Coordinates of C-alpha atoms in Angstrom, one line a residue:
Chain F
X17 CA 39.0 15.6 -54.3
X18 CA 41.3 18.2 -52.8
X19 CA 38.5 20.7 -52.3
X20 CA 37.0 18.7 -49.5
X21 CA 40.3 18.4 -47.5
X22 CA 40.8 22.1 -48.3
X23 CA 37.5 22.9 -46.7
X24 CA 38.3 20.8 -43.7
X25 CA 41.6 22.7 -43.2
X26 CA 39.9 26.1 -43.6
X27 CA 37.2 25.1 -41.1
X28 CA 39.8 23.9 -38.6
X29 CA 41.7 27.2 -39.1
X30 CA 38.5 29.1 -38.5
X31 CA 37.7 27.2 -35.3
X32 CA 41.2 27.5 -33.9
X33 CA 41.2 31.2 -34.6
X34 CA 37.9 31.7 -32.8
X35 CA 39.3 29.8 -29.8
X36 CA 42.5 31.9 -29.9
X37 CA 40.6 35.2 -30.2
X38 CA 38.5 34.2 -27.2
X39 CA 41.5 33.3 -25.1
X40 CA 43.3 36.6 -26.0
X41 CA 40.2 38.6 -25.4
X42 CA 40.6 38.1 -21.7
X43 CA 43.6 40.5 -21.7
X44 CA 41.5 43.3 -23.1
X45 CA 38.0 42.7 -21.7
X46 CA 36.9 44.4 -18.6
X47 CA 36.0 42.0 -15.8
X48 CA 32.3 42.5 -16.2
X49 CA 32.4 41.4 -19.8
X50 CA 34.8 38.4 -19.3
X51 CA 32.3 37.2 -16.7
X52 CA 29.5 37.4 -19.3
X53 CA 31.6 35.7 -21.9
X54 CA 32.4 32.8 -19.6
X55 CA 28.7 32.3 -19.1
X56 CA 27.9 32.8 -22.8
X57 CA 30.5 30.2 -23.8
X58 CA 28.9 27.5 -21.6
X59 CA 25.5 28.4 -23.0
X60 CA 27.0 28.2 -26.5
X61 CA 28.1 24.6 -25.7
X62 CA 24.5 23.9 -24.9
X63 CA 23.4 25.5 -28.1
X64 CA 26.0 23.5 -30.1
X65 CA 24.7 20.3 -28.7
X66 CA 21.2 21.4 -29.6
X67 CA 22.3 22.5 -33.1
X68 CA 23.6 19.1 -34.0
X69 CA 20.1 17.7 -33.6
X70 CA 18.1 20.7 -34.8
X71 CA 20.4 22.4 -37.3
X72 CA 22.1 19.3 -38.8
X73 CA 19.7 16.4 -38.4
X74 CA 16.5 18.5 -38.7
X75 CA 14.9 17.3 -35.5
X76 CA 13.3 20.1 -33.5
X77 CA 13.3 19.2 -29.8
X78 CA 11.5 21.3 -27.2
X79 CA 12.9 19.4 -24.3
X80 CA 16.6 19.9 -24.2
X81 CA 16.4 21.6 -20.8
X82 CA 16.0 18.0 -19.5
X83 CA 19.4 17.1 -20.9
X84 CA 21.0 20.3 -19.6
X85 CA 19.5 19.7 -16.2
X86 CA 20.5 16.0 -16.3
X87 CA 24.2 17.0 -16.6
X88 CA 23.8 19.7 -14.0
X89 CA 22.1 17.4 -11.4
X90 CA 24.3 14.5 -12.3
X91 CA 27.3 16.5 -11.3
X92 CA 25.6 18.5 -8.5
X93 CA 24.1 15.5 -6.7
X94 CA 27.3 13.5 -6.9
X95 CA 29.3 16.4 -5.5
X96 CA 26.8 17.4 -2.9
X97 CA 25.8 14.0 -1.5
X98 CA 28.7 11.7 -2.4
X99 CA 31.4 14.3 -2.0
X100 CA 32.7 13.5 -5.5
X101 CA 35.6 15.6 -6.7
X102 CA 34.9 17.9 -9.7
X103 CA 36.2 15.6 -12.4
X104 CA 34.3 12.6 -11.1
X105 CA 31.2 14.9 -10.8
X106 CA 31.7 15.9 -14.5
X107 CA 31.8 12.3 -15.5
X108 CA 28.7 11.6 -13.5
X109 CA 27.0 14.5 -15.2
X110 CA 28.0 13.4 -18.6
X111 CA 27.1 9.8 -17.9
X112 CA 23.7 10.7 -16.6
X113 CA 22.9 13.0 -19.5
X114 CA 24.0 10.3 -21.9
X115 CA 21.8 7.8 -20.2
X116 CA 18.7 10.1 -20.1
X117 CA 19.2 11.1 -23.8
X118 CA 19.6 7.5 -24.8
X119 CA 16.3 6.5 -23.2
X120 CA 14.4 9.7 -24.3
X121 CA 15.8 9.3 -27.8
X122 CA 14.7 5.7 -28.0
X123 CA 11.1 6.7 -27.0
X124 CA 10.7 10.1 -28.7
X125 CA 12.1 8.9 -32.1
X126 CA 9.0 6.7 -32.5
X127 CA 7.4 10.0 -33.5
X128 CA 8.2 12.6 -36.1
X129 CA 7.6 16.2 -36.9
X130 CA 5.2 18.1 -34.5
X131 CA 4.6 15.0 -32.4
X132 CA 8.4 14.8 -31.8
X133 CA 8.3 18.4 -30.5
X134 CA 5.4 17.7 -28.2
X135 CA 6.8 14.4 -26.9
X136 CA 10.2 16.0 -26.1
X137 CA 8.4 18.9 -24.4
X138 CA 6.3 16.5 -22.3
X139 CA 9.3 14.5 -21.2
X140 CA 11.1 17.6 -20.2
X141 CA 8.1 18.7 -18.2
X142 CA 8.0 15.4 -16.5
X143 CA 11.7 15.8 -15.7
X144 CA 11.1 19.2 -14.2
X145 CA 8.2 17.9 -12.1
X146 CA 10.4 15.0 -11.0
X147 CA 13.0 17.5 -9.8
X148 CA 10.3 19.3 -7.8
X149 CA 8.9 16.1 -6.4
X150 CA 12.4 15.0 -5.2
X151 CA 12.8 18.4 -3.6
X152 CA 14.4 16.9 -0.5
X153 CA 17.5 16.2 -2.5
X154 CA 17.3 18.5 -5.5
X155 CA 16.1 21.6 -3.5
X156 CA 13.6 22.1 -6.3
X157 CA 13.1 25.7 -7.3
X158 CA 15.4 27.3 -4.8
X159 CA 18.3 25.0 -5.8
X160 CA 21.6 24.5 -3.9
X161 CA 25.0 25.9 -3.9
X162 CA 28.2 23.9 -4.6
X163 CA 30.7 25.1 -2.0
X164 CA 33.7 26.9 -3.2
X165 CA 36.0 24.5 -1.3
X166 CA 34.6 21.7 -3.4
X167 CA 35.2 23.5 -6.7
X168 CA 38.9 22.9 -6.7
X169 CA 41.0 20.6 -9.0
X170 CA 44.4 20.0 -7.5
X171 CA 44.5 23.5 -6.0
X172 CA 43.1 25.1 -9.1
X173 CA 40.1 27.2 -8.0
X174 CA 37.3 27.0 -10.6
X175 CA 35.4 29.8 -8.9
X176 CA 38.1 32.3 -9.5
X177 CA 37.1 34.6 -12.4
X178 CA 40.3 34.2 -14.4
X179 CA 40.3 30.4 -14.1
X180 CA 36.6 30.3 -14.8
X181 CA 37.2 32.2 -18.0
X182 CA 39.9 30.0 -19.3
X183 CA 38.1 26.8 -18.3
X184 CA 35.1 28.0 -20.3
X185 CA 37.2 28.8 -23.3
X186 CA 38.9 25.4 -23.0
X187 CA 35.6 23.5 -22.8
X188 CA 33.9 25.6 -25.5
X189 CA 36.9 25.1 -27.8
X190 CA 37.0 21.4 -27.1
X191 CA 33.3 21.0 -28.0
X192 CA 33.6 23.3 -31.1
X193 CA 36.4 21.1 -32.4
X194 CA 34.4 17.9 -31.7
X195 CA 31.3 19.4 -33.5
X196 CA 33.5 20.6 -36.4
X197 CA 34.9 17.1 -36.7
X198 CA 31.5 15.4 -36.5
X199 CA 29.7 17.5 -39.1
X200 CA 32.5 17.1 -41.6
X201 CA 32.7 13.3 -41.1
X202 CA 30.7 10.8 -43.1
X203 CA 28.4 10.4 -40.1
X204 CA 27.7 14.2 -40.0
X205 CA 27.0 14.3 -43.7
X206 CA 24.6 11.5 -43.4
X207 CA 22.7 13.5 -40.7
X208 CA 22.5 16.4 -43.2
X209 CA 21.2 14.0 -45.8
X210 CA 18.5 12.8 -43.3
X211 CA 17.5 16.4 -42.7
X212 CA 17.4 17.2 -46.4
X213 CA 15.5 14.1 -47.6
X214 CA 14.9 11.3 -45.1
X215 CA 13.3 8.9 -47.6
X216 CA 16.2 9.2 -50.1
X217 CA 18.8 8.7 -47.3
X218 CA 16.9 5.5 -46.3
X219 CA 16.8 4.3 -49.9
X220 CA 20.6 4.8 -50.2
X221 CA 20.9 2.2 -47.5
X222 CA 21.4 4.3 -44.4
X223 CA 19.8 3.2 -41.1
X224 CA 18.0 6.5 -40.6
X225 CA 16.5 5.6 -37.2
X226 CA 19.9 4.6 -35.8
X227 CA 21.6 7.8 -37.1
X228 CA 18.9 9.9 -35.5
X229 CA 19.2 8.1 -32.2
X230 CA 23.0 8.6 -32.1
X231 CA 22.4 12.3 -32.9
X232 CA 20.0 12.6 -30.0
X233 CA 22.6 10.9 -27.6
X234 CA 25.5 13.1 -28.8
X235 CA 23.3 16.2 -28.7
X236 CA 21.9 15.4 -25.3
X237 CA 25.3 14.5 -23.8
X238 CA 26.8 17.8 -25.0
X239 CA 23.9 19.7 -23.6
X240 CA 24.4 17.8 -20.4
X241 CA 28.1 18.7 -20.5
X242 CA 27.1 22.3 -20.6
X243 CA 24.8 21.9 -17.6
X244 CA 27.5 20.2 -15.6
X245 CA 30.1 22.8 -16.5
X246 CA 27.6 25.5 -15.6
X247 CA 27.1 24.0 -12.1
X248 CA 30.8 23.5 -11.6
X249 CA 31.9 27.0 -12.7
X250 CA 29.1 29.1 -11.3
X251 CA 28.4 26.9 -8.2
X252 CA 24.7 26.7 -8.5
X253 CA 22.3 23.8 -9.2
X254 CA 18.6 24.4 -9.5
X255 CA 15.3 23.3 -11.0
X256 CA 14.9 26.5 -12.9
X257 CA 17.3 25.1 -15.5
X258 CA 14.9 22.3 -16.3
X259 CA 12.0 24.7 -17.2
X260 CA 10.6 25.2 -20.7
X261 CA 12.4 28.5 -20.9
X262 CA 15.7 26.7 -20.9
X263 CA 14.5 24.4 -23.7
X264 CA 13.7 27.5 -25.8
X265 CA 17.0 29.3 -25.3
X266 CA 19.2 27.1 -27.4
X267 CA 16.6 27.1 -30.1
X268 CA 16.6 30.9 -30.1
X269 CA 20.4 31.1 -30.1
X270 CA 20.7 28.6 -33.0
X271 CA 18.0 30.4 -35.0
X272 CA 19.6 33.7 -34.5
X273 CA 23.2 32.6 -35.1
X274 CA 22.5 30.2 -37.9
X275 CA 21.1 26.6 -37.7
X276 CA 23.4 24.0 -39.2
X277 CA 26.6 26.1 -38.9
X278 CA 29.3 25.3 -36.4
X279 CA 29.8 28.9 -35.3
X280 CA 26.1 29.9 -35.3
X281 CA 25.4 28.8 -31.7
X282 CA 28.2 31.0 -30.4
X283 CA 27.1 34.0 -32.4
X284 CA 23.5 33.5 -31.4
X285 CA 24.3 33.2 -27.7
X286 CA 26.5 36.2 -27.7
X287 CA 24.1 38.3 -29.7
X288 CA 21.1 37.4 -27.5
X289 CA 22.9 37.8 -24.2
X290 CA 24.3 41.2 -25.1
X291 CA 21.0 42.3 -26.7
X292 CA 19.2 41.7 -23.4
X293 CA 22.1 43.1 -21.3
X294 CA 22.3 46.3 -23.2
X295 CA 18.6 46.9 -23.8
X296 CA 17.9 46.3 -20.1
X297 CA 20.1 49.3 -19.2
X298 CA 17.6 51.5 -21.1
X299 CA 14.2 49.9 -20.6
X300 CA 12.5 47.3 -18.4
X301 CA 10.8 46.1 -21.6
X302 CA 14.0 44.4 -22.7
X303 CA 12.2 41.2 -23.7
X304 CA 10.3 43.3 -26.2
X305 CA 13.5 44.4 -27.8
X306 CA 14.7 40.8 -28.0
X307 CA 11.4 39.9 -29.5
X308 CA 11.6 42.6 -32.2
X309 CA 15.1 41.6 -33.0
X310 CA 14.0 38.0 -33.5
X311 CA 11.2 39.0 -35.7
X312 CA 13.4 41.2 -37.8
X313 CA 16.0 38.4 -38.2
X314 CA 13.4 35.8 -39.2
X315 CA 12.0 38.2 -41.7
X316 CA 15.3 39.4 -43.3
X317 CA 17.8 36.6 -42.5
X318 CA 15.8 33.4 -41.9
X319 CA 19.1 31.3 -42.1
X320 CA 20.5 33.3 -39.1
X321 CA 23.6 35.3 -39.0
X322 CA 26.1 32.6 -39.9
X323 CA 23.7 31.1 -42.3
X324 CA 23.5 34.4 -44.2
X325 CA 27.3 34.6 -44.2
X326 CA 27.5 31.2 -45.7
X327 CA 24.9 32.0 -48.4
X328 CA 26.4 35.4 -49.4
X329 CA 30.1 35.4 -48.6
X330 CA 31.8 32.3 -47.2
X331 CA 30.4 29.3 -49.1
X332 CA 32.7 26.8 -47.3
X333 CA 31.5 27.7 -43.8
X334 CA 31.0 24.4 -42.0
Chain A
X1 CA 21.1 -18.3 -61.3
X2 CA 18.1 -16.5 -60.0
X3 CA 19.0 -13.2 -58.3
X4 CA 15.6 -12.1 -57.2
X5 CA 12.3 -13.9 -56.9
X6 CA 8.9 -13.3 -55.4
X7 CA 6.2 -15.8 -54.3
X8 CA 2.6 -14.7 -54.1
X9 CA 3.6 -11.1 -53.5
X10 CA 0.5 -9.0 -52.7
X11 CA -0.3 -5.5 -51.6
X12 CA -3.7 -4.3 -50.5
X13 CA -4.6 -0.7 -49.8
X14 CA -7.8 -0.7 -47.7
X15 CA -9.7 -3.1 -50.0
X16 CA -8.0 -2.1 -53.2
X17 CA -5.6 -4.8 -54.4
X18 CA -2.7 -3.0 -56.1
X19 CA -0.6 -6.1 -56.6
X20 CA -2.1 -9.5 -56.5
X21 CA -0.3 -12.7 -55.9
X22 CA 2.7 -12.1 -58.2
X23 CA 5.2 -14.8 -58.8
X24 CA 8.3 -13.3 -60.4
X25 CA 11.8 -14.5 -61.1
X26 CA 14.8 -12.5 -62.3
X27 CA 18.0 -14.3 -63.4
X28 CA 21.3 -12.8 -62.7
X29 CA 22.7 -10.4 -65.4
X30 CA 19.4 -9.9 -67.1
X31 CA 17.8 -6.6 -68.1
X32 CA 14.1 -6.9 -67.4
X33 CA 11.5 -4.3 -68.2
X34 CA 8.2 -4.1 -66.4
X35 CA 5.5 -2.4 -68.5
X36 CA 1.8 -1.9 -68.1
X37 CA -0.8 0.9 -68.1
X38 CA -1.0 3.5 -65.4
X39 CA -2.2 2.0 -62.2
X40 CA -1.1 -1.5 -63.1
X41 CA 0.8 -1.8 -59.9
X42 CA 4.4 -1.5 -61.4
X43 CA 5.7 1.0 -58.8
X44 CA 4.0 -0.7 -55.9
X45 CA 5.6 -4.0 -57.1
X46 CA 9.2 -2.7 -57.3
X47 CA 8.6 -0.7 -54.1
X48 CA 7.9 -4.0 -52.3
X49 CA 11.1 -5.5 -53.8
X50 CA 13.2 -2.7 -52.4
X51 CA 11.4 -2.6 -49.1
X52 CA 10.1 0.9 -49.6
X53 CA 6.6 -0.4 -49.5
X54 CA 5.6 -3.1 -47.0
X55 CA 3.9 -6.1 -48.6
X56 CA 0.6 -7.4 -47.3
X57 CA 1.6 -11.0 -48.0
X58 CA 4.0 -13.1 -50.0
X59 CA 7.8 -13.4 -50.0
X60 CA 10.8 -11.7 -51.6
X61 CA 14.0 -13.7 -52.1
X62 CA 17.2 -11.9 -53.0
X63 CA 20.5 -13.6 -53.6
X64 CA 19.2 -16.8 -52.1
X65 CA 18.1 -15.0 -48.9
X66 CA 14.5 -14.3 -47.8
X67 CA 14.4 -10.6 -47.4
X68 CA 10.7 -10.2 -46.8
X69 CA 11.1 -9.1 -43.2
X70 CA 14.1 -6.8 -43.8
X71 CA 13.7 -3.0 -43.7
X72 CA 14.6 -1.1 -46.9
X73 CA 18.0 0.1 -45.8
X74 CA 19.2 -3.5 -45.1
X75 CA 18.0 -4.7 -48.5
X76 CA 19.9 -1.8 -50.1
X77 CA 22.9 -2.8 -48.0
X78 CA 22.7 -6.3 -49.6
X79 CA 23.3 -4.8 -53.0
X80 CA 20.0 -3.3 -54.3
X81 CA 19.9 0.2 -55.6
X82 CA 16.7 2.1 -56.3
X83 CA 15.9 5.2 -58.2
X84 CA 12.6 7.0 -57.6
X85 CA 9.9 7.6 -60.1
X86 CA 9.4 11.1 -58.8
X87 CA 12.9 12.6 -58.7
X88 CA 14.3 12.4 -55.1
X89 CA 17.6 14.0 -54.7
X90 CA 19.2 16.2 -52.0
X91 CA 18.3 19.5 -53.7
X92 CA 20.3 21.8 -51.4
X93 CA 23.5 19.8 -51.6
X94 CA 26.1 19.7 -54.4
X95 CA 25.9 17.2 -57.2
X96 CA 29.2 15.7 -55.9
X97 CA 27.8 15.3 -52.3
X98 CA 24.6 13.7 -53.6
X99 CA 26.6 10.9 -55.3
X100 CA 29.2 10.8 -52.4
X101 CA 26.3 10.0 -50.0
X102 CA 25.6 7.0 -52.1
X103 CA 29.2 6.0 -52.4
X104 CA 30.1 6.5 -48.8
X105 CA 27.5 4.0 -47.6
X106 CA 29.0 1.4 -49.8
X107 CA 32.5 2.2 -48.7
X108 CA 31.5 1.5 -45.1
X109 CA 31.9 -2.1 -46.0
X110 CA 34.6 -2.1 -48.6
X111 CA 36.8 0.8 -49.7
X112 CA 38.6 -0.9 -52.6
X113 CA 37.8 2.3 -54.6
X114 CA 37.8 5.7 -52.9
X115 CA 34.6 7.6 -52.5
X116 CA 35.8 10.4 -54.8
X117 CA 36.8 7.9 -57.5
X118 CA 33.3 6.3 -57.3
X119 CA 31.7 9.7 -57.6
X120 CA 33.8 10.7 -60.5
X121 CA 33.1 7.4 -62.3
X122 CA 29.4 7.6 -61.7
X123 CA 29.1 11.2 -62.8
X124 CA 31.2 10.5 -65.8
X125 CA 28.9 7.7 -67.0
X126 CA 25.9 10.0 -67.0
X127 CA 27.8 12.9 -68.6
X128 CA 27.6 15.1 -65.6
X129 CA 31.3 15.2 -64.8
X130 CA 31.5 19.0 -65.4
X131 CA 28.9 19.7 -62.7
X132 CA 30.4 18.4 -59.5
X133 CA 30.1 21.6 -57.5
X134 CA 26.7 22.7 -58.8
X135 CA 23.8 22.7 -56.3
X136 CA 21.6 19.7 -57.3
X137 CA 18.4 21.6 -57.1
X138 CA 19.7 24.0 -59.8
X139 CA 20.1 21.3 -62.4
X140 CA 17.5 20.9 -65.2
X141 CA 14.9 18.2 -64.7
X142 CA 16.6 15.9 -67.1
X143 CA 20.0 16.3 -65.4
X144 CA 18.3 15.6 -62.0
X145 CA 17.1 12.3 -63.4
X146 CA 20.6 11.5 -64.6
X147 CA 22.0 12.5 -61.1
X148 CA 19.5 10.1 -59.6
X149 CA 20.8 7.3 -61.9
X150 CA 24.4 8.3 -61.0
X151 CA 23.5 7.8 -57.3
X152 CA 22.5 4.3 -58.1
X153 CA 25.6 3.6 -60.2
X154 CA 27.9 4.8 -57.4
X155 CA 26.7 1.9 -55.3
X156 CA 27.8 -0.7 -57.8
X157 CA 24.6 -2.6 -57.1
X158 CA 24.0 -6.2 -58.0
X159 CA 20.4 -5.3 -58.7
X160 CA 19.5 -1.9 -60.0
X161 CA 15.8 -1.0 -59.9
X162 CA 14.9 2.0 -62.0
X163 CA 11.4 3.5 -61.9
X164 CA 10.8 5.4 -65.1
X165 CA 14.3 6.7 -65.5
X166 CA 13.9 8.3 -68.9
X167 CA 10.9 10.4 -68.0
X168 CA 11.8 14.0 -68.9
X169 CA 15.0 13.2 -70.7
X170 CA 15.8 14.6 -74.2
X171 CA 16.1 12.3 -77.2
X172 CA 19.8 12.6 -77.0
X173 CA 19.9 11.8 -73.3
X174 CA 17.7 8.8 -73.9
X175 CA 20.2 7.5 -76.5
X176 CA 23.0 7.7 -74.0
X177 CA 20.8 6.1 -71.3
X178 CA 20.3 3.1 -73.6
X179 CA 24.0 2.8 -74.2
X180 CA 24.6 3.1 -70.4
X181 CA 22.1 0.3 -69.7
X182 CA 23.7 -2.0 -72.3
X183 CA 27.2 -1.3 -70.9
X184 CA 26.0 -2.4 -67.4
X185 CA 24.4 -5.6 -68.7
X186 CA 26.1 -8.7 -67.5
X187 CA 27.6 -7.3 -64.2
X188 CA 24.5 -5.6 -63.0
X189 CA 21.0 -7.1 -63.1
X190 CA 18.5 -4.4 -64.1
X191 CA 14.9 -4.0 -63.4
X192 CA 13.3 -1.2 -65.4
X193 CA 9.9 0.3 -65.2
X194 CA 9.5 2.2 -68.4
X195 CA 6.8 3.8 -70.5
X196 CA 9.1 4.6 -73.4
X197 CA 8.7 1.6 -75.7
X198 CA 11.8 2.4 -77.7
X199 CA 13.9 2.2 -74.6
X200 CA 12.2 -1.0 -73.6
X201 CA 12.6 -2.6 -77.0
X202 CA 16.2 -1.5 -77.2
X203 CA 17.4 -2.6 -73.8
X204 CA 15.2 -5.4 -72.3
X205 CA 16.2 -9.0 -72.6
X206 CA 12.8 -10.0 -71.2
X207 CA 9.6 -8.1 -70.6
X208 CA 7.0 -8.6 -67.9
X209 CA 3.6 -7.0 -68.5
X210 CA 1.5 -6.1 -65.4
X211 CA -2.2 -5.3 -65.6
X212 CA -4.5 -4.8 -62.6
X213 CA -1.7 -6.0 -60.3
X214 CA -1.3 -9.3 -62.0
X215 CA 1.2 -10.7 -64.5
X216 CA -0.5 -10.6 -67.9
X217 CA 2.4 -11.8 -70.1
X218 CA 6.1 -12.4 -70.0
X219 CA 8.4 -12.8 -72.9
X220 CA 11.1 -11.4 -75.2
X221 CA 10.5 -8.0 -76.8
X222 CA 9.6 -9.9 -80.0
X223 CA 7.1 -12.1 -78.2
X224 CA 5.5 -9.2 -76.4
X225 CA 5.4 -7.2 -79.6
X226 CA 3.6 -10.0 -81.3
X227 CA 1.2 -10.7 -78.4
X228 CA -2.2 -9.6 -79.6
X229 CA -3.6 -8.8 -76.2
X230 CA -0.6 -6.8 -75.1
X231 CA -0.4 -5.0 -78.4
X232 CA -4.0 -4.0 -78.4
X233 CA -4.2 -3.0 -74.8
X234 CA -0.8 -1.5 -73.9
X235 CA 1.5 -0.7 -76.8
X236 CA -1.1 1.2 -78.9
X237 CA -1.3 1.4 -82.6
X238 CA 1.6 3.8 -83.0
X239 CA 4.1 1.5 -81.5
X240 CA 2.8 -1.7 -82.9

């Protein structure tokens, strides 16, 4: 039917426009804000990875910080101790995150529902404690800095603000297009089917367990990519990123922005970052402001911002 | 040729034997109805055929292959389709997408017909072709039952298991259901659990009567109709 290919084109158009707007914004944004956006885009990649599992597959993980930190340390340790160049470090980060998510997925998917939440949380805690335990190499809580001289790709300085901005836009755009493609493929639609009615999906002949596992691996690897990119662009690797807090962040971004939408993670991350940034100018109780905003959103727009848009205005939103 | 058979198929739930030692054989192309009073073990029995319910003992053979150890999705992949007794659709997705999910899985192996074509054909056969874009959860109960049947049809199954498909359908819809089943006969082997005796008598080549988890009788509609035990116990006076 032509409507489905039509929707695909519209979605692609939307995603490309967002990427274009982000790229052009650099010309008008003050330096302070382009710095924030670069950071938000990397966190949005993290949230997009999380969203594939939570928003599309319906699996709520409380342990994604482990995947983020796996990518971060995969890159960081390779660059710090093996003197790996950035691209090799990136591959190491992605590879390590893929490996960790494959193993955790295999084990955690033996459980469902609340047990899955608890098991992922526990694995992430174990990961965090491992980082502390191996403090000699990981520098635990205090972390370590990746030298600016190492953060160069063929003379291209990744620590420079302009370069950093465009690299974040490029990485974000790349991940957004991948996610857009996945969720509109047969595989992505099967994930939605599993979220909506697992038993029915199984009785249509789908291998539910395998689909869930692949979703965990893609989700974990993308989260790890965000962690690796964060370390590379901002030059810092530390155990803080493996704490529970960093498992909760993508959940908040996705809930705010709209679970199960491709643009929700970006909207949520932007919204949350600026909410805290702006409210902290006025009060030290900025977390209270964030909390109230969250409560209001869950009360009045439980599907999140993009979810509400899809329900009310743009039905075809991917 | 026998498409499906069971040997000593048994299901026990903590002391309660729901299905007891059933030997069952279904030839290719037949429409078979399974009847029996509530709690006779009909749904449990077909649940074990499709792999939805794990049997306690006994074997299931499908298409000459022992499928007893296979999980449900693999049995479905071999050509079974199953419709649920309690309507089980993707309520938040469109009617089209519901059927497309069924068709896409089949097309992973063969795409002789496009997914959209399969969806259109299946929805056409159950008279829902004007509702492609409607959200499935917004359909009337009867239409949801028909959607569920369309999801089965879209898989072009060799064995189509229907658990109380006409429950909640209007008289008119039941008429077209009977026509649909007859049109499938020959290509598709059909296993039908059904309470509506008119549907059973109109469609079934052969009837198996279950009671207390065991096969009580088996025969043509005429034989079952004439069977005194069955008549007294299950069909009731109104249908006799």
